[in-house]
Short mmCIF file of C-alpha atoms and ligand atoms in Angstrom, two decimals:
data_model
loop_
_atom_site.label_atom_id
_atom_site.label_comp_id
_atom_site.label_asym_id
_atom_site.label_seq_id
_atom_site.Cartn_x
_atom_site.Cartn_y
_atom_site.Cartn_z
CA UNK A 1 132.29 85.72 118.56
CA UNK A 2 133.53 84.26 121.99
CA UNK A 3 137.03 83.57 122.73
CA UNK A 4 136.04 80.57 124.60
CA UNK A 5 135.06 79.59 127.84
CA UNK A 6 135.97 80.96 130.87
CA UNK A 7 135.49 79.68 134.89
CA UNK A 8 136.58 81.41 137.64
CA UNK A 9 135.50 81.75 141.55
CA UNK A 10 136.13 83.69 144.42
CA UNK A 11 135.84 82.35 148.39
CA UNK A 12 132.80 84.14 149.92
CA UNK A 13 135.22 85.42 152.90
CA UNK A 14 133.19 88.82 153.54
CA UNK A 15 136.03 90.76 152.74
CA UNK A 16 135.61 92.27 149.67
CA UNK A 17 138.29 95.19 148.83
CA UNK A 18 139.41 97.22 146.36
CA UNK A 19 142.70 95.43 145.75
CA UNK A 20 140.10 91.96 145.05
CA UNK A 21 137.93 95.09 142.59
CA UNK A 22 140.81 95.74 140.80
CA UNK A 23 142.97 93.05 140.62
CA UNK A 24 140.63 90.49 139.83
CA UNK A 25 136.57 91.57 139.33
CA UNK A 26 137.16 94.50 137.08
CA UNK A 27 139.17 92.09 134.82
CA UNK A 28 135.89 89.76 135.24
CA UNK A 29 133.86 92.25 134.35
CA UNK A 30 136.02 92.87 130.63
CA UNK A 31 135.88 89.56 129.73
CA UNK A 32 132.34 88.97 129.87
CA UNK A 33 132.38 90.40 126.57
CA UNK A 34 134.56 88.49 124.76
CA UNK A 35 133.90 84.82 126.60
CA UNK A 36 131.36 82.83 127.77
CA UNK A 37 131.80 83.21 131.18
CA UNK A 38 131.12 81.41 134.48
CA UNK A 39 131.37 82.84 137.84
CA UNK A 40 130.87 80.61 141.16
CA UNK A 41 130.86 81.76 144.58
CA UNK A 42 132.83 78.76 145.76
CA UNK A 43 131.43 78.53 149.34
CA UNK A 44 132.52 75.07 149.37
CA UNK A 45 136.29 76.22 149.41
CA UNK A 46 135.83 78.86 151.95
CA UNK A 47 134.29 75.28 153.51
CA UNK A 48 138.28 74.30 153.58
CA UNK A 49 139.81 76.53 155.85
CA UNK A 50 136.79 77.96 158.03
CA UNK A 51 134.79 75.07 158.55
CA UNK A 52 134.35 75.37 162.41
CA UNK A 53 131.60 78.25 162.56
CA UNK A 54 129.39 78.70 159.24
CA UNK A 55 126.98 81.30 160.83
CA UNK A 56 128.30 84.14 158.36
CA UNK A 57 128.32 82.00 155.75
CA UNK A 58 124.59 82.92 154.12
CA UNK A 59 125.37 86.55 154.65
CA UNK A 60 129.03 86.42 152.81
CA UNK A 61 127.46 84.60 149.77
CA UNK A 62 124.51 87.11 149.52
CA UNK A 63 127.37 90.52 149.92
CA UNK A 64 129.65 88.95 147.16
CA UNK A 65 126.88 88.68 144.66
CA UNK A 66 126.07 91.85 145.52
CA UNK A 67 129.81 92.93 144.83
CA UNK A 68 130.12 91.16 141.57
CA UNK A 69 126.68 92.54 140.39
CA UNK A 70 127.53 96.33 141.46
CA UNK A 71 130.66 95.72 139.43
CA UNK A 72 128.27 95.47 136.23
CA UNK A 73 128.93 91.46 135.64
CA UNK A 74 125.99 90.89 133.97
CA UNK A 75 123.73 87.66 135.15
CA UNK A 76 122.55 86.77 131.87
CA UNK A 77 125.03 87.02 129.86
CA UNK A 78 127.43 85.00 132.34
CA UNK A 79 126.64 81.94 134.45
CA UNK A 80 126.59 83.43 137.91
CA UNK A 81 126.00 80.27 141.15
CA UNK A 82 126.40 79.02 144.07
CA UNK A 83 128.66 76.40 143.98
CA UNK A 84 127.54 74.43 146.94
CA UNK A 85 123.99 74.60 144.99
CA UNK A 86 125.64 72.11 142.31
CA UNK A 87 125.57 68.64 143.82
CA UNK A 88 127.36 68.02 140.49
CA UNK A 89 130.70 70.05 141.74
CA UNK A 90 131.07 67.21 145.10
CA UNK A 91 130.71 64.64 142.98
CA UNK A 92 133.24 65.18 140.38
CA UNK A 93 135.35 66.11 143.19
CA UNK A 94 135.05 62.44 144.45
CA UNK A 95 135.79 60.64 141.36
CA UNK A 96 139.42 62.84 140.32
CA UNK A 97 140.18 62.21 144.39
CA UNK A 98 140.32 58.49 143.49
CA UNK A 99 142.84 59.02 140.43
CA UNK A 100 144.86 61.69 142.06
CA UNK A 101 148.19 60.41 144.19
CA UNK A 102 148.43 62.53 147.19
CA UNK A 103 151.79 63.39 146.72
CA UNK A 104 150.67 65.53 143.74
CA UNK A 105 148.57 67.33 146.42
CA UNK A 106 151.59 67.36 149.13
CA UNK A 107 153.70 69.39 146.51
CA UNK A 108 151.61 72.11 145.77
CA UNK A 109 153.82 74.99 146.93
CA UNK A 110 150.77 76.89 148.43
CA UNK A 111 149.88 73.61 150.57
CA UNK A 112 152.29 73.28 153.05
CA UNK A 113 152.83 77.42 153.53
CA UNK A 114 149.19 77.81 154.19
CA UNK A 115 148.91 75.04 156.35
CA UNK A 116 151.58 76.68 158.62
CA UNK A 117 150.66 80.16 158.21
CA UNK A 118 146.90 79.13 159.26
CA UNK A 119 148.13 76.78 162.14
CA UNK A 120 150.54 79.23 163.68
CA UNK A 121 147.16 81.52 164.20
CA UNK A 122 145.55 78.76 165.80
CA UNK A 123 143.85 77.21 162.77
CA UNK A 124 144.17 73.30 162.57
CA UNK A 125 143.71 72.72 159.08
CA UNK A 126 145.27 69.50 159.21
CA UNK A 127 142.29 67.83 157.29
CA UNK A 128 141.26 65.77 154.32
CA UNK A 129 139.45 68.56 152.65
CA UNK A 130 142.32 71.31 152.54
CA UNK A 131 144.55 69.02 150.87
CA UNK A 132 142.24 68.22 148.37
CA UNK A 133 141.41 71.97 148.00
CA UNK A 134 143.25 72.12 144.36
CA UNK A 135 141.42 68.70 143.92
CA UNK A 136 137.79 70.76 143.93
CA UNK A 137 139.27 73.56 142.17
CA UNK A 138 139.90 70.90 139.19
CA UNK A 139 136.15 70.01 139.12
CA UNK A 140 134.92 73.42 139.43
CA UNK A 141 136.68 73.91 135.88
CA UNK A 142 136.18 71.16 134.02
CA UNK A 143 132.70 70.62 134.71
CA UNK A 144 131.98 73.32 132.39
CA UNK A 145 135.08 72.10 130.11
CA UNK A 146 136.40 75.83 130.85
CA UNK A 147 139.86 76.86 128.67
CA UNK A 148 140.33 79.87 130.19
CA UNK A 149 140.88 80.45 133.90
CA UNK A 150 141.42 83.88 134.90
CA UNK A 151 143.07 84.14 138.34
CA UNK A 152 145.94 86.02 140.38
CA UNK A 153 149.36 84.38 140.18
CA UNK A 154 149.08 82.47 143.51
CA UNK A 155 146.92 79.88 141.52
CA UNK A 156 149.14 79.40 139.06
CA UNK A 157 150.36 75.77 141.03
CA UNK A 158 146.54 74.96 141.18
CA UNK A 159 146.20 75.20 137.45
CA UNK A 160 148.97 72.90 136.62
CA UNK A 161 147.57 70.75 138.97
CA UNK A 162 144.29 70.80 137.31
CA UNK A 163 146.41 70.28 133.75
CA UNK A 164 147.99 67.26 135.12
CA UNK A 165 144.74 65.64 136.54
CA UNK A 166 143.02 66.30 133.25
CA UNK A 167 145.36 64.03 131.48
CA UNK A 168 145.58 61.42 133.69
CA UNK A 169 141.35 61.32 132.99
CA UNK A 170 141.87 61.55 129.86
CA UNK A 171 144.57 58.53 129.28
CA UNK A 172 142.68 56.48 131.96
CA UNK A 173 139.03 56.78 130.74
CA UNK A 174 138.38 58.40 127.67
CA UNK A 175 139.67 61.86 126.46
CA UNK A 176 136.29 64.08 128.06
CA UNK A 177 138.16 67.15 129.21
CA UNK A 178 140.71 70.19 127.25
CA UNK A 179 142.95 70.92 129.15
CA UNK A 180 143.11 74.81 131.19
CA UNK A 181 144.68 77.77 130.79
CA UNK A 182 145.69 80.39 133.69
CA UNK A 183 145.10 83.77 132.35
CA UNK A 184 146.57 86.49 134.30
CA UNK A 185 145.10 89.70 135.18
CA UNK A 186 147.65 92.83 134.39
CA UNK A 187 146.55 95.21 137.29
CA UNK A 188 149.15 95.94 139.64
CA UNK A 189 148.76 95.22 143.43
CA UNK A 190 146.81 97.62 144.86
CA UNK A 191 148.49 98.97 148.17
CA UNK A 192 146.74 99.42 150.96
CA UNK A 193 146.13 102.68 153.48
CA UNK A 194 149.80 101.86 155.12
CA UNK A 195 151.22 101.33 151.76
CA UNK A 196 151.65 97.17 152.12
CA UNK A 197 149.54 95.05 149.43
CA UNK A 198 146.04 95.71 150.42
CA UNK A 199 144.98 92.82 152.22
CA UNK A 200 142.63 91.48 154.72
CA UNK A 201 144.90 89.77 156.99
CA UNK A 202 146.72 93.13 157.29
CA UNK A 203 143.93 95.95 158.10
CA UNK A 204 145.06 98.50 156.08
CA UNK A 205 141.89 97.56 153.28
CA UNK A 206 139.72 99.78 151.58
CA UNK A 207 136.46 98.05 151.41
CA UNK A 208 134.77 98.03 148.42
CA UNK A 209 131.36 98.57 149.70
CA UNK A 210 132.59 102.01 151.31
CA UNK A 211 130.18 104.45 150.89
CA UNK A 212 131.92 107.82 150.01
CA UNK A 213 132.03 108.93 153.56
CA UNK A 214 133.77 106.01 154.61
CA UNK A 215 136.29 106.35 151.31
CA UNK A 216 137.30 109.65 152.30
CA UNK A 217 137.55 108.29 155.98
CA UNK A 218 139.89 106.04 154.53
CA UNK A 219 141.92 107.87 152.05
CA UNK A 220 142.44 110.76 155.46
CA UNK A 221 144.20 107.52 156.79
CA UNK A 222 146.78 106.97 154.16
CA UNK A 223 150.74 107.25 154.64
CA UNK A 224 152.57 109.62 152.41
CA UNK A 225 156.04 110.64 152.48
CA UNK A 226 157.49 109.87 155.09
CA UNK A 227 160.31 112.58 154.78
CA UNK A 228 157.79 115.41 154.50
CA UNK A 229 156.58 116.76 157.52
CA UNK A 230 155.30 119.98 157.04
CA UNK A 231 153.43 121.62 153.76
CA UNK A 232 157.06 123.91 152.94
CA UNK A 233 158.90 120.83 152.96
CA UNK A 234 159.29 119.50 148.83
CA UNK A 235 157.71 115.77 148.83
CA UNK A 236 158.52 113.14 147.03
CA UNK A 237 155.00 111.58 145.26
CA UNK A 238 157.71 108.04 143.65
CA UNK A 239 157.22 107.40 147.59
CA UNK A 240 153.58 108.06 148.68
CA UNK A 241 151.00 105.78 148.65
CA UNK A 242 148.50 108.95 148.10
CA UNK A 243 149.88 109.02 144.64
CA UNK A 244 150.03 105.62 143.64
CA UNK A 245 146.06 105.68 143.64
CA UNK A 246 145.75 108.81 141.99
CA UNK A 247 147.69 106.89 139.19
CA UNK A 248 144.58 104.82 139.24
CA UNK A 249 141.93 107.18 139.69
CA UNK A 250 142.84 110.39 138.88
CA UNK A 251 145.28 109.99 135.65
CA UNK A 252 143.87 113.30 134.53
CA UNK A 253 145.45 115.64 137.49
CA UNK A 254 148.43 113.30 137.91
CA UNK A 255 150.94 115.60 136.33
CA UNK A 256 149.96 118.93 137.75
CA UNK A 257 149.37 117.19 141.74
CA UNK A 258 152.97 115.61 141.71
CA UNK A 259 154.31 118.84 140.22
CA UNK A 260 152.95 120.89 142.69
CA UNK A 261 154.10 118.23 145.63
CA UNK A 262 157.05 118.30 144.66
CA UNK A 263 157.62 122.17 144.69
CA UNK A 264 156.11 122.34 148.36
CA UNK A 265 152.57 123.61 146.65
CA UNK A 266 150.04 121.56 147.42
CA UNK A 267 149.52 119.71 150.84
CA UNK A 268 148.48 116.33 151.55
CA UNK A 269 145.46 116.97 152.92
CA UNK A 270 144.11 119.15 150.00
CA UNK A 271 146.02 116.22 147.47
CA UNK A 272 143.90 113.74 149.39
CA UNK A 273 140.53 115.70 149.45
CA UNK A 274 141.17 115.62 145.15
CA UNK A 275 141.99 111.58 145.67
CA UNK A 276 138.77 110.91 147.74
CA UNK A 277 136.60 113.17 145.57
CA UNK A 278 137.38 111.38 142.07
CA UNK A 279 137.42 108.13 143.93
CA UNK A 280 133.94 108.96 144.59
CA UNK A 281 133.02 109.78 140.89
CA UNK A 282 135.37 106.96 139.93
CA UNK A 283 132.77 104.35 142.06
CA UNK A 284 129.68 106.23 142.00
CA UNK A 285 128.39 103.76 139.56
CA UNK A 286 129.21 100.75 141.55
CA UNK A 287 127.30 102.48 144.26
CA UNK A 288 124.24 103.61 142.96
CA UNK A 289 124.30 99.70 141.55
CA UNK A 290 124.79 98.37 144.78
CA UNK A 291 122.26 100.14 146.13
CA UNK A 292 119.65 99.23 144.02
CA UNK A 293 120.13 95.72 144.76
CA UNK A 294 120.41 96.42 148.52
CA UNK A 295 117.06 97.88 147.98
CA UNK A 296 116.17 94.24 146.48
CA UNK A 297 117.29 91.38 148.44
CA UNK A 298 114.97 88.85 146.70
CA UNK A 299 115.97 89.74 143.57
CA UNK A 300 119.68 88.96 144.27
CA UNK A 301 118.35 85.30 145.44
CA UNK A 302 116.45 84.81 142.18
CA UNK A 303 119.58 85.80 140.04
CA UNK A 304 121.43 83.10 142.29
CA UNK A 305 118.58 80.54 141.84
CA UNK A 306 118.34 81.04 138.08
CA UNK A 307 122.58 80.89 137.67
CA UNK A 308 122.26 77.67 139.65
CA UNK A 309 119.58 76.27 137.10
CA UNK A 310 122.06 76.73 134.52
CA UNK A 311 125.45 75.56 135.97
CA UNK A 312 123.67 72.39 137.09
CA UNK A 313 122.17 71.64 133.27
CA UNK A 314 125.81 72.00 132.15
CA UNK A 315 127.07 70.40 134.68
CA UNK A 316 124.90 67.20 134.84
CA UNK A 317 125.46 66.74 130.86
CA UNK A 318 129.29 66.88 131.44
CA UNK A 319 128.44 63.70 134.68
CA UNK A 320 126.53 61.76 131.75
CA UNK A 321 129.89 61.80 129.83
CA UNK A 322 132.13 61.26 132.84
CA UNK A 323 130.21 58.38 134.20
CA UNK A 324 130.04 56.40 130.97
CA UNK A 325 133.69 56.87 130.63
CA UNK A 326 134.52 55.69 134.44
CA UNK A 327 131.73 52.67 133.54
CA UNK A 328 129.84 53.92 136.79
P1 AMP B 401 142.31 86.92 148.06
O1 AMP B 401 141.07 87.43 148.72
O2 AMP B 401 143.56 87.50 148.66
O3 AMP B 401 142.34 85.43 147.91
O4 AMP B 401 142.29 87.49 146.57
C1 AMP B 401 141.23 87.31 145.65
C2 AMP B 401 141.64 87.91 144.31
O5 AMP B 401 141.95 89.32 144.43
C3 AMP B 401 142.89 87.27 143.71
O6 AMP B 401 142.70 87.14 142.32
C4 AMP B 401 144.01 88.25 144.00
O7 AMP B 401 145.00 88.19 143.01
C5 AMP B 401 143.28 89.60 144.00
N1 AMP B 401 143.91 90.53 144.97
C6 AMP B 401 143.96 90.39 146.31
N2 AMP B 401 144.60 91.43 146.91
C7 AMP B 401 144.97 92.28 145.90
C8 AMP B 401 145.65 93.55 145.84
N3 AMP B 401 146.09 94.17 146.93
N4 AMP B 401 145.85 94.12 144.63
C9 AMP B 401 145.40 93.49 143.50
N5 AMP B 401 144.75 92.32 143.49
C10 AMP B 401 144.53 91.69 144.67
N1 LIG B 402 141.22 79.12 144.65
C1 LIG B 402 140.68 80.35 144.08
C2 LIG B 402 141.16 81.55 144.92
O1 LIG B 402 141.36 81.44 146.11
C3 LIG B 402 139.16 80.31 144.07
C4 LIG B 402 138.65 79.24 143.15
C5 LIG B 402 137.97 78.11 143.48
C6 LIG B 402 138.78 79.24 141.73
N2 LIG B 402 137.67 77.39 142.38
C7 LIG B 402 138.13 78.05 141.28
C8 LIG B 402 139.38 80.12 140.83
C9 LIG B 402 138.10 77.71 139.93
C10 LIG B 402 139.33 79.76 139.47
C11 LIG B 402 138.70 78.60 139.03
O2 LIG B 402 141.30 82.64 144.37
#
């Protein structure tokens, strides 16, 4: 029996990395089992802040589905589309941006940050569609009268945004949409090769397409501690970044490796040789997965094309309702 109904979507910014696997697509991939889940590539939003040069744009949508399908999210039991490919997403869009007061948009703490942090690297972002960013986000949702939104905590603002639109639909028109919930993922941040949260802006990613060459390329890259600088020295694993992904991969070993780190034993070349190795059993299956669809390009569009059929059938019944209500 499903728990309810879940939307969520992720900005096709070519990117993909392990800290996005873990702390958000793996949790994705759970759910699908207890929800009814839809999943958008929400090109539109990426749309908001890169709207200048669109060339990559095709490419990025085509290597996230590939990411979310080598992740095992499966495309028939979830909703899996192109929001762009939903006229239905622009157009609910339109109609909340008539009942929304912009100073509900100016507040949203992630607004004005963003808006510097892009503009002081040259981005002018100064425009109609980033401040109604949280605006779309709404619609996205509530077109499929999604409860349940999982998402990382950064979107918590967006959500009570979304709340506090819904209502004011609701009151105005008649009551068409529940009302969403944030749900959280549990994974820790990932860190990165440098030990800072893994991020794109920062470099120190692990992508998640790395084939296991470039994973153990990777891995040979990553800090440890600091203090330790030759293999008799004792180390300290509470410090090393090495260790804090055998937490996540290698759980099995974890005891013994930090033991023998922190008696001088083993080095941290051999203790990342044993990370990169179960990293590469650990992924294997998103790889061979990946590669079949690699092998299959057209096949990846029709999964797209079909996912599209369905959002917009849900999508235009939920307009029917919304346009009665607004008398349009
Ligand atoms: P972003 O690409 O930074 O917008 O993140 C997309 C999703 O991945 C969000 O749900 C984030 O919470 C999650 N995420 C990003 N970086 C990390 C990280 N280093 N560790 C865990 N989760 C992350
Ligand atoms: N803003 C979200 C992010 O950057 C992406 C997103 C767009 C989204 N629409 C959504 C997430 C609807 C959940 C539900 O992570």
């Amino acid at each position: 029996m499903s728990k309810g109904r879940i939307f969520s979507g992720m900005q096709p910014s070519g990117k993909f990395h392990l800290g996005n696997y873990l702390g958000a697509l793996e949790n994705w991939v759970r759910l699908q089992h207890d929800y009814e889940c839809i999943f958008s590539i929400v090109d539109l939003h990426a749309l908001t802040s890169k709207y200048e040069d669109t060339r990559e744009l095709p490419e990025n949508i085509h290597n996230m589905a590939l990411d979310w399908l080598s992740a095992g999210l499966d495309p028939e039991k979830n909703i899996v589309f192109v929001q762009s490919q939903v006229k239905e997403h622009a157009e609910l869009h339109l109609l909340l941006s008539m009942m929304t007061p912009l100073s509900w948009l100016e507040r949203v703490p992630t607004y004005k940050d963003k808006l510097q942090q892009l503009g002081s690297q040259g981005k002018d972002i100064n425009t109609y569609g980033f401040l109604g960013y949280p605006v779309l986000m709404t619609a996205d949702i509530i077109l499929y009268k999604a409860d349940t939104v999982p998402v990382g905590e950064d979107q918590i603002p967006h959500l009570e945004l979304a709340r506090e639109i819904v209502r004011r639909f609701n009151h105005l028109y008649s009551p068409v949409f529940p009302e969403p919930q944030a749900k959280l993922s549990k994974a820790p941040l990932l860190p990165g090769i440098d030990g800072r949260k893994m991020s794109k802006s920062y470099g120190n990613e692990i992508p998640y397409a790395a084939s296991p060459d470039e994973l153990r390329a990777r891995v040979r890259l990553m800090v440890t501690d600091p203090q330790r600088i030759k293999k008799t020295d004792a180390g300290n694993p509470d410090v090393c970044t090495v260790h804090k992904f055998h937490k996540i991969f290698n759980l099995n070993q974890i005891d013994e490796i930090s033991q023998s780190c922190r008696q001088a034993g083993i080095g941290c070349v051999d203790c990342k040789k044993r990370l990169a190795e179960q990293m590469v059993i650990n992924l294997a299956d998103i790889h061979v997965r990946r590669s079949e669809y690699e092998a299959n390009p057209s096949r990846v569009k029709e999964i797209l094309a079909y996912g599209n059929e369905r959002a917009r059938k849900m999508a235009a019944a939920t307009m029917e309702e919304v346009r009665q209500a607004m008398n349009l």
